[in-house]
Amino acid sequence: MTTNPDRALDPGPRYDFRRVRHDDLPMLRRWLATPAARRWWGDPRREADLIRADFDEPAMTMLIVALDGRPFAFAQHYAVHAWPQPQFAHLPRGARAIDTFIGNPALIGRGHGTAYLRLLAEHLRRGGVPIVAIDPDIRNTRARRAYARAGFRRERLVGVEKRPAVVMLFDD
């Protein structure tokens, strides 16, 4: 087997995170309108309004994820005890939860979710967060597999807003 010596120097995809800005709303609305986002996130207008409403919420950090400089995903992380969520009530103070989706359909199923979620969870842990949680719909097997590959472990099955979900935790 031969290898390309230049490949050894290739660091692979580069993911960058930046805060969501007001001028990102049109892009986020387009992303929320994609079939995959609609399936798991619901009504794009309602979700865009929720994002806009949380711009100045200190317990919420909303991010645009870029791949090699091109925005392609949304992620938010928040203090789990800032909102009443029974599935996270048992987690320690300082725990954070992540919600995320890939907005560019061409990049779904290519390992990018796994990669950027691991980076984000590791960053939060290095910053002193005791545990990072995520709660995908039980039927979203693609997301659950990606989260497991990113290092999240299944903790338990719960009901969240009339849907079955799996609480997954990252505490590496």
Coordinates of C-alpha atoms in Angstrom, one line a residue:
M1 CA 0.0 0.0 0.0
T2 CA 1.4 3.4 -0.9
T3 CA 0.5 6.6 0.8
N4 CA 0.5 10.2 -0.3
P5 CA 3.2 12.0 1.6
D6 CA 1.3 15.3 1.3
R7 CA -1.7 13.7 3.0
A8 CA 0.3 13.4 6.2
L9 CA 0.6 17.2 6.3
D10 CA -3.1 17.7 5.7
P11 CA -4.7 18.6 9.1
G12 CA -8.2 17.7 7.8
P13 CA -11.3 19.9 8.1
R14 CA -11.1 22.9 10.3
Y15 CA -14.1 23.9 12.4
D16 CA -14.5 27.4 13.8
F17 CA -17.2 28.6 16.1
R18 CA -18.5 32.2 16.4
R19 CA -21.4 33.8 18.1
V20 CA -24.6 34.2 16.2
R21 CA -25.3 37.7 15.0
H22 CA -28.5 39.4 14.0
D23 CA -27.5 39.3 10.4
D24 CA -27.3 35.5 10.6
L25 CA -31.1 35.2 11.0
P26 CA -31.9 34.9 7.2
M27 CA -29.3 32.1 6.9
L28 CA -30.7 30.4 10.0
R29 CA -34.2 30.7 8.7
R30 CA -33.1 29.0 5.4
W31 CA -31.4 26.3 7.4
L32 CA -34.4 25.7 9.7
A33 CA -36.5 25.3 6.5
T34 CA -34.5 22.3 5.3
P35 CA -36.3 18.9 5.6
A36 CA -33.9 17.5 8.2
A37 CA -34.1 20.6 10.4
R38 CA -37.9 20.8 10.1
R39 CA -38.2 17.1 11.0
W40 CA -36.4 17.5 14.3
W41 CA -36.7 21.2 15.2
G42 CA -40.3 21.9 13.9
D43 CA -41.7 25.1 12.5
P44 CA -38.9 27.2 11.1
R45 CA -40.6 30.6 11.9
R46 CA -41.2 29.6 15.5
E47 CA -37.6 28.4 15.9
A48 CA -36.1 31.5 14.3
D49 CA -38.2 33.6 16.7
L50 CA -36.9 31.6 19.6
I51 CA -33.3 32.1 18.5
R52 CA -33.9 35.8 18.0
A53 CA -35.5 36.0 21.5
D54 CA -32.5 34.4 23.1
F55 CA -29.8 36.7 21.6
D56 CA -29.3 38.5 24.8
E57 CA -30.0 35.6 27.2
P58 CA -26.8 35.3 29.4
A59 CA -27.4 31.6 30.1
M60 CA -27.5 30.8 26.4
T61 CA -24.6 30.8 23.9
M62 CA -25.6 30.5 20.3
L63 CA -22.9 29.6 17.7
I64 CA -22.5 29.4 14.0
V65 CA -20.2 26.5 13.1
A66 CA -18.0 26.9 10.0
L67 CA -16.2 24.3 8.0
D68 CA -13.0 25.6 6.5
G69 CA -14.4 29.1 6.8
R70 CA -17.9 28.4 5.4
P71 CA -20.9 28.4 7.8
F72 CA -22.8 25.2 7.8
A73 CA -24.3 24.4 11.2
F74 CA -25.9 26.0 14.3
A75 CA -25.2 25.0 17.9
Q76 CA -26.3 26.4 21.2
H77 CA -25.3 25.5 24.7
Y78 CA -27.0 26.6 27.9
A79 CA -27.0 26.2 31.6
V80 CA -29.3 23.2 32.2
H81 CA -30.8 24.7 35.4
A82 CA -31.6 28.0 33.8
W83 CA -34.9 26.5 32.4
P84 CA -37.0 23.8 34.0
Q85 CA -36.2 20.6 32.2
P86 CA -36.9 17.5 34.1
Q87 CA -34.6 15.3 32.0
F88 CA -31.6 17.4 33.2
A89 CA -32.7 18.2 36.8
H90 CA -30.3 15.6 38.3
L91 CA -27.2 17.1 36.6
P92 CA -24.8 19.0 38.8
R93 CA -24.7 22.8 38.9
G94 CA -22.7 24.2 36.0
A95 CA -23.8 21.4 33.6
R96 CA -24.6 22.6 30.1
A97 CA -26.8 21.2 27.3
I98 CA -26.3 21.4 23.6
D99 CA -28.8 21.7 20.8
T100 CA -27.5 21.6 17.2
F101 CA -28.3 20.9 13.6
I102 CA -26.5 21.0 10.3
G103 CA -28.0 23.6 8.0
N104 CA -26.2 22.5 4.8
P105 CA -27.9 19.3 3.7
A106 CA -24.9 18.3 1.5
L107 CA -22.8 18.0 4.7
I108 CA -25.2 15.7 6.7
G109 CA -24.0 12.2 7.1
R110 CA -20.3 12.9 6.5
G111 CA -19.0 13.0 10.1
H112 CA -19.0 16.7 10.6
G113 CA -21.6 16.7 13.4
T114 CA -19.5 14.1 15.3
A115 CA -16.3 16.2 14.8
Y116 CA -17.6 19.7 15.8
L117 CA -19.7 18.3 18.7
R118 CA -16.7 16.6 20.2
L119 CA -14.7 19.9 19.8
L120 CA -17.4 21.9 21.4
A121 CA -17.9 19.4 24.3
E122 CA -14.2 19.2 24.9
H123 CA -14.0 23.0 24.9
L124 CA -16.8 23.3 27.5
R125 CA -15.2 20.6 29.7
R126 CA -11.8 22.3 29.6
G127 CA -13.6 25.5 30.6
G128 CA -14.8 23.9 33.8
V129 CA -18.2 22.5 32.8
P130 CA -18.7 19.3 34.9
I131 CA -20.8 17.5 32.3
V132 CA -22.3 18.3 28.9
A133 CA -25.8 16.8 28.0
I134 CA -27.7 16.4 24.8
D135 CA -31.2 14.9 24.4
P136 CA -32.0 13.7 20.9
D137 CA -35.3 12.3 19.9
I138 CA -35.2 8.5 20.2
R139 CA -36.1 8.2 16.5
N140 CA -33.2 10.3 15.4
T141 CA -30.8 7.4 15.0
R142 CA -28.4 9.3 12.8
A143 CA -27.9 12.0 15.5
R144 CA -27.6 9.5 18.3
R145 CA -24.9 7.6 16.4
A146 CA -23.0 10.9 15.7
Y147 CA -23.3 11.9 19.4
A148 CA -22.0 8.5 20.5
R149 CA -19.0 8.7 18.1
A150 CA -18.4 12.2 19.5
G151 CA -18.0 10.7 23.0
F152 CA -21.5 11.2 24.5
R153 CA -22.8 8.1 26.3
R154 CA -26.4 7.1 26.7
E155 CA -27.7 7.7 30.2
R156 CA -31.4 7.1 30.0
L157 CA -34.6 7.3 28.0
V158 CA -37.0 10.2 29.0
G159 CA -40.1 11.9 27.7
V160 CA -39.4 15.5 26.5
E161 CA -42.3 17.7 25.4
K162 CA -44.4 14.7 24.4
R163 CA -41.6 12.9 22.6
P164 CA -39.3 10.1 23.7
A165 CA -35.7 11.2 23.9
V166 CA -32.4 9.9 25.0
V167 CA -30.3 11.8 27.5
M168 CA -26.7 11.5 26.5
L169 CA -23.8 12.8 28.6
F170 CA -20.2 13.9 27.8
D171 CA -17.9 13.8 30.8
D172 CA -14.6 12.7 29.4

